[in-house]
Amino acid sequence: MTTFSEIRTPRLTLRLLRASDAEDIHAYQRLPEVVEYMFWQVRTLAETREHLARRLATTALVNDGDVLVVGVELADGSGGSSRLIGEITVFLHSVESGQAEIGWAFNPKFQGRGYASEAAGRMLDWAVTELGAHRVAAQLDPLNTSSAAVCGRLGMQQEALFRENLWFKGRWGDTAVYALLRSEWEARRLGAAAPAEAGAGGGATVAEAAPGAGGMPAIRVAAAVLLRERRVLMVTARGRDVLYLPGGKIDDGETAAAAVRRECREEVSVELDEPSIRSLFTVTVQAHGEPEGRMVVMELFAATTSDEPTPSAEVDSVHWVTSADAYRCPPAGVETLARLVARGLID
């Protein structure tokens, strides 16, 4: 029997549901955009209370077919006051074969801040370490691009696409299956695995990539991920409070890996250990301070150094941060912190 115990992150608390959560849960279960890809329709408050009452009885996963729903609570100081903002569901499909499944639903008011990736990542960890899962899957409608993105951040690979395999809310629906194996989870914990979008390492030689929305060329940059005690190094520029990863644009004829070495030397006075530099993942988001539709493509490189980072050039100060500092980051930084949390590399 695997009983769930409360899990805390710097921004969230994952806990068993309570009867008093009904109104917070109904706040998103009543929204058409939340249930669009769910197997149920929008719920009244009474229906939410009835469904919640059934879920309260399960506090552990014991037998094949058991389902555990965990509430995701926003901690004080993170934009709310200890309120429930979503839920993570874990399905135990087979004890003998170690097969589990994970799903999630969140209040859209709190989307875009990495909460879903942070919470789902911790529950995926729990499924492997506590439940003993050999494989953790997620099934979703491929039109649900937000959930597909979360799967990618968690390192889950798409294994299958079943076309029109179910009649769903008046239409034929497809099902995409994503999964992460225990061996892949272990490799990610060691920082040895890179997600599918990461290349072999530093092959880019231009500062602008293919056009994004609106035909504007994307800004191509490279940045370093330097870790210490479950924190990542970020910097602030002179006269600004925004946190950035050490890095910058890639000069003509320069590889992304070479750009990272140069920028770290210029910004934080460290020499990266060249053999340690490896492509970690790539983030593509709206560029901070740029017109809507102009994207930044940021390739992240893990590396080590024996030097102590110190401010240099335009950098005012250096900071070792966790996901709790995401509110001070531009979109690319927020996404990077969420992915590092999902990999178990930072708090």
Tab-separated table of C-alpha atoms in Angstrom:
chain	number	residue	atom	x	y	z
A	1	MET	CA	0.000	0.000	0.000
A	2	THR	CA	1.315	3.445	-0.956
A	3	THR	CA	-0.154	6.216	1.193
A	4	PHE	CA	0.236	9.791	0.000
A	5	SER	CA	1.918	12.309	2.300
A	6	GLU	CA	1.982	16.053	1.724
A	7	ILE	CA	4.650	17.368	-0.673
A	8	ARG	CA	5.876	20.964	-0.525
A	9	THR	CA	7.703	22.994	-3.146
A	10	PRO	CA	8.770	26.641	-2.792
A	11	ARG	CA	5.515	27.742	-4.451
A	12	LEU	CA	3.064	24.896	-3.980
A	13	THR	CA	1.694	22.367	-1.546
A	14	LEU	CA	0.474	19.029	-2.898
A	15	ARG	CA	-1.947	17.505	-0.406
A	16	LEU	CA	-4.969	15.287	-0.022
A	17	LEU	CA	-8.270	16.914	-0.899
A	18	ARG	CA	-10.651	18.274	1.738
A	19	ALA	CA	-14.396	18.847	1.695
A	20	SER	CA	-13.697	22.567	2.117
A	21	ASP	CA	-11.971	22.606	-1.307
A	22	ALA	CA	-15.281	22.343	-3.160
A	23	GLU	CA	-15.620	26.009	-4.127
A	24	ASP	CA	-12.005	26.327	-5.298
A	25	ILE	CA	-12.393	23.172	-7.400
A	26	HIS	CA	-15.734	24.300	-8.799
A	27	ALA	CA	-14.109	27.588	-9.848
A	28	TYR	CA	-12.420	25.707	-12.707
A	29	GLN	CA	-14.677	22.653	-13.129
A	30	ARG	CA	-17.467	25.002	-14.197
A	31	LEU	CA	-15.397	26.468	-17.062
A	32	PRO	CA	-15.962	25.118	-20.620
A	33	GLU	CA	-12.314	25.698	-21.554
A	34	VAL	CA	-11.156	23.477	-18.673
A	35	VAL	CA	-13.452	20.530	-19.423
A	36	GLU	CA	-13.106	20.797	-23.215
A	37	TYR	CA	-10.808	17.759	-23.318
A	38	MET	CA	-12.182	16.000	-20.222
A	39	PHE	CA	-14.605	13.068	-20.295
A	40	TRP	CA	-17.110	15.046	-18.228
A	41	GLN	CA	-19.108	18.210	-18.795
A	42	VAL	CA	-19.055	21.447	-16.804
A	43	ARG	CA	-20.225	20.790	-13.261
A	44	THR	CA	-22.561	22.589	-10.931
A	45	LEU	CA	-21.336	23.224	-7.398
A	46	ALA	CA	-23.522	20.348	-6.196
A	47	GLU	CA	-21.951	18.010	-8.767
A	48	THR	CA	-18.477	19.140	-7.732
A	49	ARG	CA	-19.289	18.426	-4.085
A	50	GLU	CA	-20.636	14.980	-4.981
A	51	HIS	CA	-17.555	14.090	-7.047
A	52	LEU	CA	-15.235	15.445	-4.345
A	53	ALA	CA	-16.947	13.356	-1.667
A	54	ARG	CA	-16.169	10.194	-3.637
A	55	ARG	CA	-12.514	11.176	-4.042
A	56	LEU	CA	-12.019	11.960	-0.343
A	57	ALA	CA	-12.241	8.271	0.493
A	58	THR	CA	-9.000	7.456	-1.362
A	59	THR	CA	-5.770	8.369	0.437
A	60	ALA	CA	-3.572	5.562	-0.887
A	61	LEU	CA	-3.018	3.448	-3.988
A	62	VAL	CA	-3.285	-0.267	-3.230
A	63	ASN	CA	-4.872	-2.274	-6.019
A	64	ASP	CA	-5.046	-2.201	-9.801
A	65	GLY	CA	-7.600	0.411	-10.855
A	66	ASP	CA	-7.192	2.648	-7.786
A	67	VAL	CA	-7.283	6.402	-8.443
A	68	LEU	CA	-5.796	9.125	-6.226
A	69	VAL	CA	-6.558	12.832	-6.709
A	70	VAL	CA	-4.192	15.299	-5.029
A	71	GLY	CA	-4.966	18.982	-4.577
A	72	VAL	CA	-2.452	21.630	-5.655
A	73	GLU	CA	-2.474	24.523	-3.228
A	74	LEU	CA	-0.906	27.901	-3.900
A	75	ALA	CA	1.172	28.909	-0.904
A	76	ASP	CA	1.050	32.331	0.715
A	77	GLY	CA	3.252	34.847	-1.047
A	78	SER	CA	2.805	33.342	-4.522
A	79	GLY	CA	-0.060	35.516	-5.666
A	80	GLY	CA	-2.788	34.002	-3.533
A	81	SER	CA	-3.588	32.991	0.002
A	82	SER	CA	-3.384	29.225	0.422
A	83	ARG	CA	-6.022	28.451	-2.182
A	84	LEU	CA	-6.438	25.357	-4.326
A	85	ILE	CA	-5.558	26.075	-7.963
A	86	GLY	CA	-5.701	22.605	-9.493
A	87	GLU	CA	-5.423	18.874	-9.082
A	88	ILE	CA	-3.172	15.997	-10.101
A	89	THR	CA	-4.663	12.542	-10.649
A	90	VAL	CA	-2.619	9.335	-10.413
A	91	PHE	CA	-4.049	6.072	-11.769
A	92	LEU	CA	-2.559	2.747	-10.665
A	93	HIS	CA	-3.085	0.436	-13.640
A	94	SER	CA	-0.908	-2.536	-12.647
A	95	VAL	CA	0.914	-3.231	-9.402
A	96	GLU	CA	2.736	-6.247	-10.837
A	97	SER	CA	3.948	-4.434	-13.964
A	98	GLY	CA	4.502	-1.064	-12.302
A	99	GLN	CA	2.182	0.795	-14.687
A	100	ALA	CA	0.776	4.177	-13.648
A	101	GLU	CA	-0.829	7.157	-15.341
A	102	ILE	CA	-0.915	10.838	-14.456
A	103	GLY	CA	-3.325	13.629	-15.380
A	104	TRP	CA	-4.039	17.193	-14.294
A	105	ALA	CA	-6.550	20.037	-14.325
A	106	PHE	CA	-5.830	23.648	-13.327
A	107	ASN	CA	-7.664	26.910	-12.949
A	108	PRO	CA	-6.739	28.910	-16.095
A	109	LYS	CA	-6.369	32.009	-13.921
A	110	PHE	CA	-3.038	30.543	-12.815
A	111	GLN	CA	-1.768	29.251	-16.159
A	112	GLY	CA	1.488	30.377	-17.719
A	113	ARG	CA	3.478	30.332	-14.474
A	114	GLY	CA	4.828	26.795	-14.549
A	115	TYR	CA	2.551	25.504	-11.777
A	116	ALA	CA	1.244	22.517	-13.766
A	117	SER	CA	4.754	21.377	-14.715
A	118	GLU	CA	5.997	21.892	-11.169
A	119	ALA	CA	3.162	19.944	-9.564
A	120	ALA	CA	2.987	17.186	-12.179
A	121	GLY	CA	6.761	16.798	-12.036
A	122	ARG	CA	6.712	16.231	-8.282
A	123	MET	CA	3.849	13.737	-8.577
A	124	LEU	CA	5.670	11.902	-11.342
A	125	ASP	CA	8.663	11.671	-8.975
A	126	TRP	CA	6.322	10.309	-6.296
A	127	ALA	CA	4.905	7.711	-8.679
A	128	VAL	CA	8.407	6.409	-9.387
A	129	THR	CA	9.963	6.638	-5.925
A	130	GLU	CA	6.994	5.855	-3.670
A	131	LEU	CA	4.562	3.957	-5.867
A	132	GLY	CA	7.387	2.042	-7.541
A	133	ALA	CA	6.167	2.723	-11.068
A	134	HIS	CA	8.251	1.334	-13.914
A	135	ARG	CA	6.390	3.469	-16.457
A	136	VAL	CA	4.220	6.554	-16.012
A	137	ALA	CA	1.932	7.483	-18.902
A	138	ALA	CA	-0.360	10.360	-19.817
A	139	GLN	CA	-3.215	10.179	-22.329
A	140	LEU	CA	-4.650	13.291	-23.927
A	141	ASP	CA	-6.346	14.738	-26.955
A	142	PRO	CA	-3.570	15.976	-29.289
A	143	LEU	CA	-5.570	19.192	-29.686
A	144	ASN	CA	-4.797	19.849	-26.015
A	145	THR	CA	-1.466	21.494	-26.804
A	146	SER	CA	-1.011	22.907	-23.292
A	147	SER	CA	-1.023	19.446	-21.731
A	148	ALA	CA	1.199	18.106	-24.510
A	149	ALA	CA	3.698	20.844	-23.631
A	150	VAL	CA	3.618	19.808	-19.968
A	151	CYS	CA	4.374	16.220	-21.010
A	152	GLY	CA	7.370	17.484	-22.953
A	153	ARG	CA	8.659	19.449	-19.974
A	154	LEU	CA	8.412	16.327	-17.841
A	155	GLY	CA	10.520	14.408	-20.349
A	156	MET	CA	7.652	12.163	-21.435
A	157	GLN	CA	7.914	10.875	-24.989
A	158	GLN	CA	4.962	10.454	-27.311
A	159	GLU	CA	4.602	6.714	-27.854
A	160	ALA	CA	1.406	6.500	-29.876
A	161	LEU	CA	-1.362	8.392	-31.623
A	162	PHE	CA	-4.669	6.569	-31.886
A	163	ARG	CA	-6.780	8.188	-34.583
A	164	GLU	CA	-10.518	8.616	-34.017
A	165	ASN	CA	-10.525	5.914	-31.359
A	166	LEU	CA	-13.390	7.410	-29.369
A	167	TRP	CA	-16.618	9.319	-29.876
A	168	PHE	CA	-16.110	12.365	-27.724
A	169	LYS	CA	-18.553	15.210	-27.087
A	170	GLY	CA	-20.173	14.996	-30.482
A	171	ARG	CA	-17.061	14.308	-32.542
A	172	TRP	CA	-14.490	11.637	-33.249
A	173	GLY	CA	-11.451	12.228	-31.076
A	174	ASP	CA	-7.827	11.128	-31.255
A	175	THR	CA	-5.721	10.008	-28.289
A	176	ALA	CA	-2.015	10.767	-27.888
A	177	VAL	CA	-0.088	8.601	-25.430
A	178	TYR	CA	2.998	9.959	-23.673
A	179	ALA	CA	5.159	8.069	-21.180
A	180	LEU	CA	8.357	8.160	-19.142
A	181	LEU	CA	10.216	5.012	-18.084
A	182	ARG	CA	11.930	4.643	-14.719
A	183	SER	CA	15.308	4.397	-16.477
A	184	GLU	CA	14.628	7.682	-18.288
A	185	TRP	CA	13.509	9.294	-15.041
A	186	GLU	CA	16.742	8.179	-13.358
A	187	ALA	CA	18.832	9.562	-16.219
A	188	ARG	CA	17.046	12.904	-16.017
A	189	ARG	CA	17.643	13.049	-12.270
A	190	LEU	CA	21.340	12.734	-13.002
A	191	GLY	CA	21.047	15.411	-15.662
A	192	ALA	CA	22.203	12.975	-18.313
A	193	ALA	CA	19.171	13.006	-20.581
A	194	ALA	CA	17.934	15.760	-22.842
A	195	PRO	CA	14.381	16.090	-24.167
A	196	ALA	CA	13.548	15.475	-27.772
A	197	GLU	CA	13.870	19.113	-28.856
A	198	ALA	CA	17.509	19.408	-27.708
A	199	GLY	CA	20.179	18.836	-30.311
A	200	ALA	CA	23.570	17.211	-29.980
A	201	GLY	CA	25.035	20.450	-28.745
A	202	GLY	CA	25.794	23.939	-29.986
A	203	GLY	CA	25.440	23.644	-33.730
A	204	ALA	CA	23.650	26.971	-34.295
A	205	THR	CA	25.665	29.753	-35.893
A	206	VAL	CA	23.103	32.541	-36.319
A	207	ALA	CA	21.408	34.927	-33.934
A	208	GLU	CA	18.013	34.813	-35.628
A	209	ALA	CA	15.979	31.689	-36.339
A	210	ALA	CA	13.026	30.997	-38.606
A	211	PRO	CA	10.102	33.440	-38.475
A	212	GLY	CA	7.514	32.956	-35.770
A	213	ALA	CA	3.953	34.262	-35.615
A	214	GLY	CA	3.506	37.396	-37.698
A	215	GLY	CA	6.539	36.594	-39.853
A	216	MET	CA	9.009	38.172	-37.423
A	217	PRO	CA	12.331	36.322	-37.139
A	218	ALA	CA	12.877	34.622	-33.810
A	219	ILE	CA	15.769	35.751	-31.635
A	220	ARG	CA	18.286	32.950	-31.153
A	221	VAL	CA	20.208	32.964	-27.867
A	222	ALA	CA	22.209	30.558	-25.723
A	223	ALA	CA	22.375	30.460	-21.927
A	224	ALA	CA	24.154	28.543	-19.177
A	225	VAL	CA	22.568	26.423	-16.455
A	226	LEU	CA	24.970	26.449	-13.501
A	227	LEU	CA	23.615	24.581	-10.475
A	228	ARG	CA	24.488	24.686	-6.792
A	229	GLU	CA	22.563	23.091	-3.919
A	230	ARG	CA	19.326	22.792	-5.950
A	231	ARG	CA	19.569	26.411	-7.111
A	232	VAL	CA	20.458	27.873	-10.490
A	233	LEU	CA	22.634	30.907	-11.199
A	234	MET	CA	20.872	34.006	-12.529
A	235	VAL	CA	21.956	37.626	-12.867
A	236	THR	CA	20.455	41.107	-12.817
A	237	ALA	CA	21.567	43.938	-15.078
A	238	ARG	CA	22.514	47.320	-13.716
A	239	GLY	CA	19.454	49.299	-12.645
A	240	ARG	CA	17.048	46.390	-13.217
A	241	ASP	CA	15.426	43.773	-10.997
A	242	VAL	CA	14.669	41.217	-13.724
A	243	LEU	CA	16.513	37.891	-13.388
A	244	TYR	CA	18.266	36.400	-16.424
A	245	LEU	CA	20.397	33.337	-17.030
A	246	PRO	CA	24.013	34.086	-18.013
A	247	GLY	CA	24.058	34.118	-21.803
A	248	GLY	CA	23.142	36.124	-24.861
A	249	LYS	CA	22.911	36.262	-28.637
A	250	ILE	CA	25.066	34.017	-30.789
A	251	ASP	CA	27.606	35.906	-32.901
A	252	ASP	CA	28.002	35.214	-36.620
A	253	GLY	CA	30.086	32.103	-37.170
A	254	GLU	CA	29.835	31.138	-33.498
A	255	THR	CA	28.312	27.950	-32.127
A	256	ALA	CA	25.766	28.149	-29.325
A	257	ALA	CA	28.139	26.342	-26.956
A	258	ALA	CA	30.923	28.802	-27.759
A	259	ALA	CA	28.524	31.700	-27.140
A	260	VAL	CA	27.717	30.326	-23.691
A	261	ARG	CA	31.417	30.105	-22.783
A	262	ARG	CA	32.022	33.658	-23.995
A	263	GLU	CA	28.983	35.139	-22.252
A	264	CYS	CA	29.825	33.445	-18.932
A	265	ARG	CA	33.340	34.823	-19.179
A	266	GLU	CA	32.052	38.329	-19.932
A	267	GLU	CA	29.069	38.457	-17.557
A	268	VAL	CA	30.068	36.477	-14.468
A	269	SER	CA	33.853	36.072	-14.854
A	270	VAL	CA	33.871	32.270	-14.960
A	271	GLU	CA	35.575	29.859	-17.318
A	272	LEU	CA	33.316	26.898	-18.015
A	273	ASP	CA	34.886	23.445	-17.980
A	274	GLU	CA	34.676	22.689	-21.698
A	275	PRO	CA	34.157	18.888	-21.398
A	276	SER	CA	31.190	19.534	-19.085
A	277	ILE	CA	29.257	21.707	-21.540
A	278	ARG	CA	26.269	19.861	-23.007
A	279	SER	CA	22.965	20.840	-24.549
A	280	LEU	CA	20.197	20.475	-21.979
A	281	PHE	CA	16.995	21.687	-23.678
A	282	THR	CA	15.595	24.510	-25.782
A	283	VAL	CA	12.919	27.003	-24.741
A	284	THR	CA	10.799	28.845	-27.320
A	285	VAL	CA	8.553	31.599	-25.931
A	286	GLN	CA	7.421	35.172	-26.532
A	287	ALA	CA	10.482	37.437	-26.396
A	288	HIS	CA	10.525	39.777	-23.398
A	289	GLY	CA	10.048	43.431	-24.366
A	290	GLU	CA	9.508	42.595	-28.058
A	291	PRO	CA	6.368	42.987	-30.218
A	292	GLU	CA	3.706	40.326	-29.732
A	293	GLY	CA	4.534	37.324	-31.883
A	294	ARG	CA	8.300	37.730	-31.855
A	295	MET	CA	9.753	34.651	-30.227
A	296	VAL	CA	13.023	33.913	-28.498
A	297	VAL	CA	14.639	30.515	-29.037
A	298	MET	CA	16.955	29.904	-26.090
A	299	GLU	CA	19.204	26.837	-26.037
A	300	LEU	CA	20.227	25.920	-22.495
A	301	PHE	CA	23.572	24.311	-21.721
A	302	ALA	CA	24.469	22.537	-18.502
A	303	ALA	CA	28.058	23.132	-17.419
A	304	THR	CA	30.375	23.244	-14.434
A	305	THR	CA	33.097	25.656	-13.371
A	306	SER	CA	35.665	25.860	-10.609
A	307	ASP	CA	35.414	29.662	-10.593
A	308	GLU	CA	33.193	31.669	-8.263
A	309	PRO	CA	30.703	33.772	-10.273
A	310	THR	CA	31.140	37.516	-9.800
A	311	PRO	CA	29.428	40.434	-11.584
A	312	SER	CA	31.207	41.786	-14.636
A	313	ALA	CA	30.472	44.109	-17.555
A	314	GLU	CA	26.777	45.108	-17.527
A	315	VAL	CA	25.856	42.627	-14.777
A	316	ASP	CA	25.026	44.213	-11.423
A	317	SER	CA	24.707	41.136	-9.209
A	318	VAL	CA	24.536	37.335	-9.240
A	319	HIS	CA	21.843	35.266	-7.545
A	320	TRP	CA	21.342	31.556	-6.799
A	321	VAL	CA	17.596	31.130	-7.278
A	322	THR	CA	14.773	28.583	-7.073
A	323	SER	CA	11.361	28.433	-8.738
A	324	ALA	CA	10.092	30.758	-6.000
A	325	ASP	CA	11.869	33.561	-7.890
A	326	ALA	CA	10.001	32.931	-11.149
A	327	TYR	CA	7.923	36.093	-10.668
A	328	ARG	CA	11.116	38.120	-11.290
A	329	CYS	CA	11.902	36.367	-14.579
A	330	PRO	CA	10.889	37.046	-18.193
A	331	PRO	CA	8.902	34.290	-19.949
A	332	ALA	CA	11.990	32.322	-21.028
A	333	GLY	CA	13.262	32.303	-17.456
A	334	VAL	CA	9.900	31.182	-16.084
A	335	GLU	CA	9.790	28.302	-18.556
A	336	THR	CA	13.395	27.323	-17.784
A	337	LEU	CA	12.776	27.231	-14.031
A	338	ALA	CA	9.670	25.087	-14.555
A	339	ARG	CA	11.642	22.579	-16.626
A	340	LEU	CA	14.466	22.442	-14.091
A	341	VAL	CA	11.905	21.770	-11.351
A	342	ALA	CA	10.302	19.037	-13.464
A	343	ARG	CA	13.722	17.406	-13.830
A	344	GLY	CA	14.266	17.555	-10.094
A	345	LEU	CA	17.325	19.782	-10.485
A	346	ILE	CA	16.106	22.770	-8.451
A	347	ASP	CA	13.463	23.490	-5.823
